[in-house]
CSV table of C-alpha atoms and ligand atoms in Angstrom, one decimal:
chain,number,residue,atom,x,y,z
H,27,MET,CA,9.0,-36.7,8.8
H,28,THR,CA,8.4,-35.0,5.5
H,29,VAL,CA,10.8,-32.3,4.5
H,30,PRO,CA,9.1,-28.9,4.2
H,31,LYS,CA,9.0,-27.5,0.7
H,32,LYS,CA,10.4,-24.0,0.3
H,33,LEU,CA,8.4,-21.0,-1.0
H,34,PHE,CA,10.0,-17.8,-2.2
H,35,ILE,CA,7.6,-14.8,-2.6
H,36,LYS,CA,8.7,-11.5,-4.1
H,37,THR,CA,6.3,-8.7,-3.6
H,38,TYR,CA,5.8,-5.6,-5.8
H,39,GLY,CA,3.4,-2.7,-5.7
H,40,CYS,CA,1.3,-1.4,-2.8
H,41,GLN,CA,0.9,-2.4,0.8
H,42,MET,CA,-2.1,-4.5,0.0
H,43,ASN,CA,0.2,-6.8,-1.9
H,44,VAL,CA,2.4,-7.1,1.2
H,45,TYR,CA,-0.7,-8.1,3.2
H,46,ASP,CA,-1.7,-10.5,0.4
H,47,SER,CA,1.7,-12.1,0.2
H,48,GLU,CA,1.5,-13.0,3.9
H,49,ARG,CA,-1.9,-14.6,3.3
H,50,MET,CA,-0.6,-16.6,0.4
H,51,ALA,CA,2.3,-17.8,2.5
H,52,GLU,CA,-0.2,-19.0,5.1
H,53,ALA,CA,-2.4,-20.6,2.5
H,54,LEU,CA,0.6,-22.6,1.1
H,55,GLY,CA,1.8,-23.3,4.7
H,56,GLY,CA,-1.1,-25.7,4.9
H,57,GLN,CA,0.5,-27.5,1.9
H,58,GLY,CA,3.8,-28.0,3.7
H,59,TYR,CA,5.6,-24.9,2.5
H,60,VAL,CA,7.8,-22.7,4.6
H,61,GLU,CA,9.1,-19.4,3.3
H,62,THR,CA,12.7,-18.9,2.2
H,63,GLN,CA,14.6,-15.7,1.5
H,64,SER,CA,16.2,-16.8,-1.8
H,65,PRO,CA,14.8,-18.2,-5.0
H,66,ASP,CA,17.8,-20.4,-5.4
H,67,ASP,CA,16.6,-23.2,-3.1
H,68,ALA,CA,12.9,-22.7,-3.6
H,69,ASP,CA,10.4,-25.4,-4.7
H,70,MET,CA,8.0,-22.7,-5.6
H,71,ILE,CA,8.6,-19.1,-6.6
H,72,LEU,CA,5.7,-16.6,-6.5
H,73,LEU,CA,5.8,-13.1,-7.9
H,74,ASN,CA,3.1,-10.9,-6.4
H,75,THR,CA,2.9,-8.3,-9.1
H,76,CYS,CA,1.7,-4.7,-9.7
H,77,HIS,CA,0.1,-3.3,-12.9
H,78,ILE,CA,-0.2,0.3,-11.9
H,79,ARG,CA,2.5,1.6,-14.3
H,80,GLU,CA,4.0,0.1,-17.5
H,81,LYS,CA,7.4,-0.3,-15.8
H,82,ALA,CA,5.9,-2.2,-12.9
H,83,ALA,CA,4.2,-4.7,-15.3
H,84,GLU,CA,7.3,-5.2,-17.5
H,85,LYS,CA,9.5,-5.9,-14.5
H,86,VAL,CA,7.6,-9.1,-14.1
H,87,TYR,CA,8.6,-10.5,-17.4
H,88,SER,CA,12.3,-9.6,-17.1
H,89,GLU,CA,12.3,-11.2,-13.6
H,90,LEU,CA,10.6,-14.4,-14.9
H,91,GLY,CA,13.2,-14.7,-17.6
H,92,ARG,CA,15.9,-14.8,-14.9
H,93,PHE,CA,14.4,-18.0,-13.4
H,94,ARG,CA,15.1,-20.1,-16.6
H,95,GLY,CA,18.4,-21.4,-15.2
H,96,LEU,CA,16.8,-22.4,-12.0
H,97,LYS,CA,14.1,-24.3,-13.7
H,98,ASP,CA,16.5,-26.0,-16.1
H,99,ALA,CA,18.5,-27.2,-13.1
H,100,ARG,CA,15.4,-28.3,-11.1
H,101,PRO,CA,12.5,-29.1,-13.4
H,102,ASP,CA,10.3,-29.7,-10.3
H,103,LEU,CA,10.5,-26.0,-9.5
H,104,LYS,CA,7.1,-24.3,-9.8
H,105,ILE,CA,6.8,-20.7,-10.9
H,106,GLY,CA,3.6,-18.7,-10.2
H,107,VAL,CA,2.4,-15.1,-10.9
H,108,ALA,CA,-0.1,-13.5,-8.6
H,109,GLY,CA,-1.3,-10.0,-8.1
H,110,CYS,CA,-2.6,-7.3,-10.5
H,111,VAL,CA,-0.6,-8.4,-13.6
H,112,ALA,CA,-2.0,-11.9,-13.1
H,113,GLN,CA,-5.5,-10.4,-13.0
H,114,ALA,CA,-5.0,-8.0,-16.0
H,115,GLU,CA,-3.1,-10.4,-18.3
H,116,GLY,CA,-4.2,-13.8,-17.2
H,117,GLU,CA,-3.3,-16.6,-19.7
H,118,GLU,CA,-1.3,-14.1,-21.8
H,119,ILE,CA,1.4,-14.5,-19.1
H,120,MET,CA,1.8,-18.3,-19.8
H,121,ARG,CA,1.9,-17.7,-23.5
H,122,ARG,CA,4.6,-15.0,-23.2
H,123,GLN,CA,6.6,-17.0,-20.6
H,124,PRO,CA,6.1,-20.8,-20.8
H,125,LEU,CA,8.1,-21.2,-17.6
H,126,VAL,CA,5.1,-20.1,-15.6
H,127,ASP,CA,3.0,-22.9,-14.1
H,128,LEU,CA,0.5,-20.9,-12.1
H,129,VAL,CA,-1.4,-17.7,-12.5
H,130,VAL,CA,-3.7,-16.4,-9.7
H,131,GLY,CA,-5.6,-13.2,-9.4
H,132,PRO,CA,-5.9,-11.2,-6.1
H,133,GLN,CA,-9.5,-12.5,-5.5
H,134,SER,CA,-8.6,-16.2,-5.7
H,135,TYR,CA,-5.7,-16.6,-3.2
H,136,HIS,CA,-7.7,-18.9,-1.0
H,137,ARG,CA,-7.8,-21.3,-3.9
H,138,LEU,CA,-4.0,-21.5,-4.0
H,139,PRO,CA,-3.8,-25.0,-2.4
H,140,GLU,CA,-5.9,-26.5,-5.2
H,141,LEU,CA,-4.0,-24.7,-7.8
H,142,GLU,CA,-0.7,-25.8,-6.3
H,143,ALA,CA,-1.9,-29.4,-6.3
H,144,LYS,CA,-2.7,-29.1,-10.0
H,145,THR,CA,0.8,-27.9,-10.8
H,146,ARG,CA,2.2,-30.9,-8.9
H,147,ASN,CA,0.4,-33.1,-11.4
H,148,GLY,CA,2.2,-31.4,-14.2
H,149,ASP,CA,-0.7,-29.2,-15.3
H,150,LYS,CA,-0.8,-25.5,-15.7
H,151,ALA,CA,-3.2,-23.7,-13.2
H,152,LEU,CA,-5.0,-20.4,-13.8
H,153,ASP,CA,-7.6,-18.6,-11.7
H,154,THR,CA,-8.5,-15.0,-12.2
H,155,ASP,CA,-12.2,-15.2,-11.2
H,156,PHE,CA,-13.9,-12.9,-8.8
H,157,PRO,CA,-15.4,-15.8,-6.8
H,158,PRO,CA,-18.4,-15.3,-4.4
H,159,GLU,CA,-16.9,-16.8,-1.3
H,160,ASP,CA,-15.0,-14.6,1.2
H,161,LYS,CA,-11.3,-15.2,0.7
H,162,PHE,CA,-10.4,-13.6,4.0
H,163,GLU,CA,-12.6,-16.2,5.9
H,164,VAL,CA,-11.0,-19.1,4.0
H,165,LEU,CA,-7.5,-17.7,4.7
H,166,LYS,CA,-7.9,-16.8,8.4
H,167,ASN,CA,-6.6,-20.0,10.0
H,168,ARG,CA,-3.1,-18.8,10.2
H,169,PRO,CA,-0.4,-20.2,12.5
H,170,LYS,CA,-0.2,-18.3,15.8
H,171,SER,CA,3.4,-17.1,15.4
H,172,LYS,CA,4.8,-13.9,17.0
H,173,ARG,CA,4.5,-10.9,14.7
H,174,ALA,CA,6.4,-7.7,14.1
H,175,PRO,CA,4.9,-4.8,16.1
H,176,ALA,CA,3.5,-3.0,13.1
H,177,ALA,CA,1.0,-4.9,10.8
H,178,PHE,CA,-1.3,-4.3,7.9
H,179,LEU,CA,-4.9,-5.3,7.9
H,180,THR,CA,-7.1,-5.2,4.8
H,181,VAL,CA,-10.6,-3.8,5.5
H,182,GLN,CA,-11.8,-2.8,2.1
H,183,GLU,CA,-10.8,-3.8,-1.4
H,184,GLY,CA,-11.4,-2.6,-4.9
H,185,CYS,CA,-12.6,0.7,-6.3
H,186,ASP,CA,-15.6,2.1,-8.1
H,187,LYS,CA,-14.1,5.5,-8.8
H,188,PHE,CA,-12.6,4.8,-12.3
H,189,CYS,CA,-10.0,7.6,-12.5
H,190,ALA,CA,-9.2,7.9,-16.2
H,191,PHE,CA,-5.6,6.7,-15.7
H,192,CYS,CA,-6.0,3.9,-13.3
H,193,VAL,CA,-6.1,0.1,-13.6
H,194,VAL,CA,-7.2,-0.7,-10.0
H,195,PRO,CA,-10.9,-0.9,-10.7
H,196,TYR,CA,-10.1,-3.6,-13.3
H,197,THR,CA,-7.5,-5.5,-11.4
H,198,ARG,CA,-9.0,-5.4,-7.9
H,199,GLY,CA,-12.7,-5.2,-9.0
H,200,ALA,CA,-15.6,-3.4,-7.4
H,201,GLU,CA,-15.4,-1.9,-4.0
H,202,VAL,CA,-16.1,-4.4,-1.1
H,203,SER,CA,-15.9,-3.8,2.6
H,204,ARG,CA,-15.2,-6.7,5.1
H,205,PRO,CA,-17.7,-7.1,8.0
H,206,ALA,CA,-16.5,-5.3,11.1
H,207,ASP,CA,-16.6,-8.3,13.4
H,208,ARG,CA,-14.1,-10.2,11.2
H,209,ILE,CA,-11.7,-7.2,11.1
H,210,LEU,CA,-12.0,-6.8,14.9
H,211,SER,CA,-11.2,-10.5,15.5
H,212,GLU,CA,-8.3,-10.4,13.2
H,213,ALA,CA,-7.0,-7.2,15.0
H,214,ARG,CA,-7.4,-8.9,18.4
H,215,ASP,CA,-5.5,-11.9,17.1
H,216,LEU,CA,-2.7,-9.6,15.8
H,217,VAL,CA,-2.4,-7.9,19.1
H,218,ASP,CA,-2.2,-11.2,20.9
H,219,ARG,CA,0.8,-12.0,18.7
H,220,GLY,CA,2.7,-8.8,19.6
H,221,VAL,CA,1.2,-6.2,17.2
H,222,ARG,CA,0.9,-2.6,18.7
H,223,GLU,CA,0.2,-0.7,15.5
H,224,ILE,CA,-2.3,-1.6,12.7
H,225,THR,CA,-2.5,0.1,9.4
H,226,LEU,CA,-6.0,-0.4,7.9
H,227,LEU,CA,-5.7,-1.0,4.1
H,228,GLY,CA,-8.0,-0.4,1.2
H,229,GLN,CA,-7.7,1.1,-2.3
H,230,ASN,CA,-10.4,3.5,-1.0
H,231,VAL,CA,-10.2,2.8,2.7
H,232,ASN,CA,-12.2,5.8,3.8
H,233,ALA,CA,-15.1,4.6,1.7
H,234,TYR,CA,-15.3,1.7,4.2
H,235,HIS,CA,-18.9,0.7,5.0
H,236,GLY,CA,-18.8,-2.7,6.5
H,237,ALA,CA,-21.6,-4.4,8.4
H,238,GLY,CA,-21.4,-3.8,12.1
H,239,ALA,CA,-23.4,-5.2,15.1
H,240,THR,CA,-26.1,-2.5,14.7
H,241,GLY,CA,-25.9,-1.5,11.0
H,242,ASP,CA,-23.1,-0.4,8.7
H,243,LEU,CA,-20.0,1.2,10.2
H,244,THR,CA,-18.0,4.0,8.6
H,245,LEU,CA,-14.3,3.9,8.8
H,246,ALA,CA,-14.4,6.3,11.8
H,247,GLY,CA,-16.9,3.8,13.4
H,248,LEU,CA,-14.5,1.0,12.8
H,249,ILE,CA,-11.6,3.0,14.2
H,250,TRP,CA,-13.5,3.7,17.4
H,251,GLU,CA,-14.2,-0.1,17.8
H,252,LEU,CA,-10.5,-0.8,17.3
H,253,ASP,CA,-9.7,1.9,19.8
H,254,LYS,CA,-11.3,-0.3,22.5
H,255,ILE,CA,-8.8,-3.1,22.0
H,256,ASP,CA,-6.3,-3.2,24.9
H,257,GLY,CA,-2.7,-3.5,23.7
H,258,LEU,CA,-3.4,-1.9,20.3
H,259,GLU,CA,-1.7,1.5,20.7
H,260,ARG,CA,-1.7,3.0,17.2
H,261,ILE,CA,-4.1,3.0,14.2
H,262,ARG,CA,-3.4,4.3,10.7
H,263,PHE,CA,-5.2,3.9,7.4
H,264,THR,CA,-4.4,4.2,3.7
H,265,THR,CA,-5.3,5.1,1.0
H,266,SER,CA,-8.0,7.7,1.1
H,267,HIS,CA,-10.0,9.5,-1.6
H,268,PRO,CA,-10.8,13.2,-0.9
H,269,ASN,CA,-14.5,12.7,-1.6
H,270,ASP,CA,-14.9,10.0,1.1
H,271,MET,CA,-13.4,12.0,3.9
H,272,GLY,CA,-16.4,12.0,6.2
H,273,ASP,CA,-17.0,14.5,9.0
H,274,ASP,CA,-16.8,11.7,11.6
H,275,LEU,CA,-13.4,10.6,10.3
H,276,ILE,CA,-12.1,14.2,10.3
H,277,GLU,CA,-13.3,14.5,13.9
H,278,ALA,CA,-11.7,11.3,14.9
H,279,HIS,CA,-8.3,12.8,13.9
H,280,GLY,CA,-8.9,15.3,16.7
H,281,THR,CA,-10.4,13.0,19.3
H,282,CYS,CA,-9.1,9.5,18.9
H,283,ALA,CA,-5.7,9.3,20.7
H,284,LYS,CA,-4.8,6.0,19.0
H,285,LEU,CA,-5.3,7.5,15.5
H,286,MET,CA,-1.9,8.8,14.4
H,287,PRO,CA,-1.4,12.3,13.1
H,288,TYR,CA,-0.5,11.3,9.5
H,289,LEU,CA,-2.9,11.3,6.5
H,290,HIS,CA,-2.2,10.1,3.0
H,291,LEU,CA,-4.7,12.0,0.8
H,292,PRO,CA,-3.8,11.8,-2.9
H,293,VAL,CA,-4.9,14.7,-5.1
H,294,GLN,CA,-3.1,13.8,-8.4
H,295,SER,CA,-3.2,17.4,-9.8
H,296,GLY,CA,-3.8,21.0,-8.9
H,297,SER,CA,-5.5,21.9,-12.1
H,298,ASP,CA,-9.3,21.7,-12.2
H,299,ARG,CA,-9.2,21.1,-16.0
H,300,ILE,CA,-7.0,18.1,-15.6
H,301,LEU,CA,-8.8,16.8,-12.5
H,302,LYS,CA,-12.0,16.8,-14.5
H,303,ARG,CA,-10.3,14.9,-17.3
H,304,MET,CA,-8.9,12.5,-14.7
H,305,ASN,CA,-12.5,11.9,-13.5
H,306,ARG,CA,-11.5,12.8,-10.0
H,307,SER,CA,-14.8,14.5,-9.0
H,308,HIS,CA,-13.1,17.0,-6.7
H,309,THR,CA,-11.5,20.4,-7.4
H,310,ALA,CA,-8.2,21.8,-6.2
H,311,GLU,CA,-10.2,24.3,-4.1
H,312,SER,CA,-12.4,21.6,-2.5
H,313,TYR,CA,-9.3,19.6,-1.7
H,314,LEU,CA,-7.6,22.6,0.0
H,315,ARG,CA,-10.7,23.4,2.0
H,316,LEU,CA,-10.9,19.8,3.1
H,317,ILE,CA,-7.3,20.0,4.4
H,318,GLU,CA,-8.2,23.1,6.2
H,319,ARG,CA,-10.9,21.2,8.1
H,320,ILE,CA,-8.6,18.3,8.8
H,321,ARG,CA,-6.0,20.7,10.2
H,322,ALA,CA,-8.6,22.4,12.3
H,323,ALA,CA,-9.3,19.1,13.9
H,324,ARG,CA,-5.7,18.0,14.3
H,325,PRO,CA,-3.3,21.0,13.7
H,326,ASP,CA,-0.1,19.0,13.8
H,327,ILE,CA,-1.2,16.4,11.2
H,328,LEU,CA,1.4,15.5,8.6
H,329,MET,CA,-0.2,15.5,5.1
H,330,SER,CA,1.0,13.2,2.3
H,331,GLY,CA,-0.2,12.9,-1.3
H,332,ASP,CA,0.2,11.3,-4.7
H,333,PHE,CA,0.8,13.3,-7.9
H,334,ILE,CA,0.8,12.4,-11.6
H,335,VAL,CA,2.6,14.7,-14.0
H,336,GLY,CA,2.3,14.6,-17.8
H,337,PHE,CA,-1.3,13.4,-17.8
H,338,PRO,CA,-2.7,13.7,-21.4
H,339,GLU,CA,-3.2,17.3,-22.4
H,340,GLU,CA,-1.5,18.7,-19.3
H,341,THR,CA,-0.1,22.2,-20.2
H,342,GLU,CA,2.6,24.2,-18.4
H,343,ALA,CA,-0.2,26.3,-16.8
H,344,ASP,CA,-1.9,23.1,-15.5
H,345,PHE,CA,1.4,21.9,-14.1
H,346,GLN,CA,2.0,25.3,-12.5
H,347,ALA,CA,-1.4,24.9,-10.7
H,348,THR,CA,-0.1,21.6,-9.3
H,349,LEU,CA,3.0,23.3,-7.9
H,350,ASP,CA,0.9,26.1,-6.5
H,351,LEU,CA,-1.3,23.6,-4.7
H,352,ILE,CA,1.8,21.8,-3.3
H,353,GLU,CA,3.1,25.2,-2.0
H,354,GLU,CA,-0.2,25.8,-0.3
H,355,VAL,CA,-0.6,22.4,1.4
H,356,ASN,CA,3.0,22.0,2.4
H,357,TYR,CA,3.3,18.2,2.5
H,358,GLY,CA,5.3,16.1,4.9
H,359,TYR,CA,5.7,13.4,2.3
H,360,ALA,CA,4.5,12.8,-1.3
H,361,TYR,CA,4.8,10.3,-4.0
H,362,SER,CA,5.0,11.5,-7.6
H,363,PHE,CA,4.8,9.7,-10.9
H,364,LYS,CA,5.1,10.4,-14.6
H,365,TYR,CA,1.9,9.4,-16.2
H,366,SER,CA,2.1,5.9,-17.7
H,367,THR,CA,-0.3,4.8,-20.4
H,368,ARG,CA,-2.4,1.8,-19.3
H,369,PRO,CA,-4.2,0.0,-22.1
H,370,GLY,CA,-7.9,-0.2,-21.6
H,371,THR,CA,-8.2,2.9,-19.4
H,372,PRO,CA,-9.9,6.0,-20.9
H,373,ALA,CA,-6.8,8.3,-20.8
H,374,ALA,CA,-4.8,5.9,-22.9
H,375,GLU,CA,-6.7,7.1,-26.0
H,376,ARG,CA,-6.0,10.8,-25.5
H,377,PRO,CA,-3.2,13.1,-26.9
H,378,GLN,CA,-0.1,12.2,-24.8
H,379,VAL,CA,2.4,14.7,-23.4
H,380,ASP,CA,5.9,14.6,-24.8
H,381,ASP,CA,8.0,12.3,-22.6
H,382,ASP,CA,10.8,14.8,-22.2
H,383,VAL,CA,8.4,17.5,-21.1
H,384,ALA,CA,6.8,15.1,-18.5
H,385,SER,CA,10.3,14.1,-17.2
H,386,GLU,CA,11.3,17.7,-16.7
H,387,ARG,CA,8.1,18.5,-14.9
H,388,LEU,CA,8.5,15.5,-12.6
H,389,GLN,CA,12.0,16.7,-11.7
H,390,ARG,CA,10.7,20.2,-10.8
H,391,LEU,CA,7.8,18.7,-8.8
H,392,GLN,CA,10.1,16.3,-6.9
H,393,ALA,CA,12.5,19.1,-6.1
H,394,LEU,CA,9.7,21.0,-4.4
H,395,ILE,CA,8.4,18.0,-2.6
H,396,THR,CA,11.9,17.1,-1.4
H,397,ARG,CA,12.3,20.6,0.1
H,398,GLN,CA,9.0,20.3,1.9
H,399,GLN,CA,9.7,16.8,3.2
H,400,ARG,CA,13.1,17.9,4.4
H,401,SER,CA,11.7,20.9,6.3
H,402,ALA,CA,8.9,18.9,7.9
H,403,GLN,CA,11.5,16.4,9.1
H,404,ASP,CA,13.9,19.1,10.3
H,405,ALA,CA,11.0,20.8,12.2
H,406,MET,CA,10.9,17.8,14.4
H,407,VAL,CA,14.2,18.6,16.0
H,408,GLY,CA,13.7,19.7,19.6
H,409,ARG,CA,10.3,18.1,19.8
H,410,GLU,CA,9.1,15.2,21.8
H,411,VAL,CA,7.5,12.4,19.9
H,412,SER,CA,6.4,8.8,20.6
H,413,VAL,CA,8.3,6.1,18.9
H,414,LEU,CA,7.3,2.5,18.3
H,415,PHE,CA,10.5,0.4,18.2
H,416,GLU,CA,10.5,-2.0,15.3
H,417,LYS,CA,14.1,-3.4,15.1
H,418,PRO,CA,17.6,-3.1,16.6
H,419,GLY,CA,19.8,-0.6,14.8
H,420,ARG,CA,23.3,-1.1,13.5
H,421,PHE,CA,25.1,-0.1,16.7
H,422,ASP,CA,25.0,-1.8,20.1
H,423,GLY,CA,22.0,-0.8,22.1
H,424,GLN,CA,20.6,1.3,19.2
H,425,MET,CA,16.9,0.8,18.2
H,426,VAL,CA,15.0,2.0,15.1
H,427,GLY,CA,11.4,2.9,15.2
H,428,LYS,CA,8.7,5.1,13.7
H,429,SER,CA,7.3,8.3,15.3
H,430,ASP,CA,3.6,9.1,15.4
H,431,TYR,CA,4.3,11.1,12.2
H,432,LEU,CA,5.8,8.1,10.5
H,433,HIS,CA,9.4,9.4,10.5
H,434,ALA,CA,12.1,6.8,11.0
H,435,VAL,CA,13.8,7.5,14.3
H,436,HIS,CA,17.2,6.1,15.6
H,437,VAL,CA,17.7,6.0,19.4
H,438,LYS,CA,21.1,5.2,20.9
H,439,ASP,CA,21.2,3.3,24.3
H,440,SER,CA,17.4,3.1,24.1
H,441,GLY,CA,17.1,0.4,26.8
H,442,ALA,CA,14.0,-0.6,24.8
H,443,ALA,CA,12.8,-3.8,23.3
H,444,VAL,CA,11.1,-4.4,19.9
H,445,GLY,CA,7.5,-3.5,20.4
H,446,ASP,CA,8.1,-0.9,23.1
H,447,ILE,CA,6.6,2.6,22.7
H,448,ALA,CA,8.6,5.4,24.3
H,449,ARG,CA,8.8,9.2,24.5
H,450,VAL,CA,11.8,10.4,22.5
H,451,LYS,CA,13.3,13.9,22.2
H,452,ILE,CA,14.5,14.5,18.6
H,453,VAL,CA,18.0,15.8,18.6
H,454,SER,CA,19.0,15.8,14.9
H,455,SER,CA,17.6,15.3,11.4
H,456,GLY,CA,19.6,13.2,8.9
H,457,ALA,CA,19.1,12.4,5.2
H,458,ASN,CA,16.2,10.0,5.7
H,459,SER,CA,15.7,9.7,9.4
H,460,LEU,CA,15.7,11.4,12.7
H,461,ALA,CA,17.9,10.7,15.8
H,462,GLY,CA,16.6,11.1,19.3
H,463,GLU,CA,17.1,10.3,23.0
H,464,ARG,CA,14.7,8.7,25.4
H,465,VAL,CA,13.0,11.2,27.6
F,525,LIG,N1,-6.3,4.0,-4.4
F,525,LIG,C1,-5.3,5.0,-4.3
F,525,LIG,C2,-4.0,4.7,-5.0
F,525,LIG,C3,-4.0,4.0,-6.3
F,525,LIG,S1,-2.5,3.7,-7.1
F,525,LIG,C4,-5.9,6.3,-4.6
F,525,LIG,O1,-6.9,6.4,-5.2
F,525,LIG,O2,-5.2,7.3,-4.2
F,525,LIG,C5,-1.3,4.7,-6.3
F,525,LIG,C6,-0.9,5.9,-7.1
F,525,LIG,O3,-0.4,5.6,-8.4
F,525,LIG,C7,-2.1,6.8,-7.5
F,525,LIG,O4,-2.5,7.7,-6.5
F,525,LIG,C8,-1.5,7.6,-8.7
F,525,LIG,O5,-0.8,8.8,-8.2
F,525,LIG,C9,-0.5,6.6,-9.3
F,525,LIG,N2,-1.0,6.1,-10.5
F,525,LIG,C10,-2.1,5.4,-10.8
F,525,LIG,N3,-2.2,5.1,-12.1
F,525,LIG,C11,-1.2,5.7,-12.7
F,525,LIG,C12,-0.7,5.8,-14.1
F,525,LIG,N4,-1.4,5.3,-15.1
F,525,LIG,N5,0.4,6.5,-14.3
F,525,LIG,C13,1.1,7.1,-13.3
F,525,LIG,N6,0.8,7.0,-12.0
F,525,LIG,C14,-0.4,6.3,-11.7
F,526,LIG,FE1,-7.3,4.2,-9.0
F,526,LIG,FE2,-8.8,6.5,-8.7
F,526,LIG,FE3,-9.6,4.2,-7.6
F,526,LIG,FE4,-7.5,5.4,-6.6
F,526,LIG,S1,-9.6,6.2,-6.6
F,526,LIG,S2,-7.7,3.2,-7.0
F,526,LIG,S3,-6.5,6.3,-8.4
F,526,LIG,S4,-9.4,4.6,-9.8
F,527,LIG,FE1,-0.3,-2.2,-8.0
F,527,LIG,FE2,-2.5,-3.7,-7.8
F,527,LIG,FE3,-1.6,-2.3,-5.7
F,527,LIG,S1,-1.9,-2.5,-9.5
F,527,LIG,S2,-0.6,-0.6,-6.6
F,527,LIG,S3,-0.5,-4.0,-6.7
F,527,LIG,S4,-3.7,-2.6,-6.3
């Protein structure tokens, strides 16, 4: 019997990278690799990287440097870089860090077996093409192992929006939707393996327009098809662009019971002047009206968003407009970032905001968001929610899961198994999670 080789994958960045890392592990599974939790005993180390902000990209090089000792001790160890840094920097990675044997972009994962074979012959392997074949189809023959109850499923990839700050259209390429039948069969397969909740992924997921049995389907159309799958209990999707929020999708939030009451809808700024310079093609007002319509369809929906502070030429008045918008929306969650200059994007050439000013704004914005997040979480106390149990907690009989609103919920003496969905009454609100009792 051959001894399996060990693969260590470290994942950075967005949920799509998490999904991609699973696919890469499967692709290399066919080459005799099994996953390991530590780089120390690995035969191959793969970093699945993110290029969205400068810090994210630089982390890769410092992490790679740390593998020198391992490679000195075991020259057969192969080191690979995948993901958006691989796509953006390509061969430059091998020049900067000669330890690297393999570089593979997000559109070429299905070619990993050939690339790995090349490294076994002592050659360097690089593939950052945007190949014509469907990588999802090539990668679909995964082993039928049991899965955690919540899973990601990529339905759309890439972006044509070209926001002035963003690298995604360059690293992930043009927007492409997967055909509906392939998504549905992947979803059925996940459900057969224990999955109860699926989060549909795409950089612009609500622009989904994949081929269906009788013409193209919108994301809402796809959600209604998924709704028919017995055993699939919860559907989520991320990330959405305000301009692609179709009427049928808004309506589905009110009428599709499996669609969870949580929506991540990034706005980036509350200043129309900045939104225009960001090339966002929506205004603060149009975003606020959109949220009104979404809340009319589903009054209890929890809104989440992304914000960039210190975008080139942002004034105090522009920043104040962002705070005003946040006050008006009242978010349940939000992610906020200091603008990071990305070479090759239009905003990189413009007058930059002083770093101290941007840091101070970020602090103020985060303080406001934290307050809103906290009060949204506290408002759950006394309410009944449904919880999907994902893992045992620290104490005997305790289980941890997610509510329909995506809050983490701890339940003592739950009497539940991983994968169960139960009604839970929330009794208290802690720092980052809720505690509840089975109803
Ligand atoms: N496709 C998604 C998210 C893309 S990246 C969308 O359009 O919403 C996730 C978030 O990172 C963005 O929403 C944005 O807030 C942030 N981001 C992107 N580029 C950035 C940059 N150059 N500097 C700081 N934050 C950035
Ligand atoms: Fe980036 Fe804008 Fe596309 Fe989102 S919509 S991925 S922020 S270019
Ligand atoms: Fe990062 Fe690429 Fe995702 S840049 S956020 S890993 S699409």
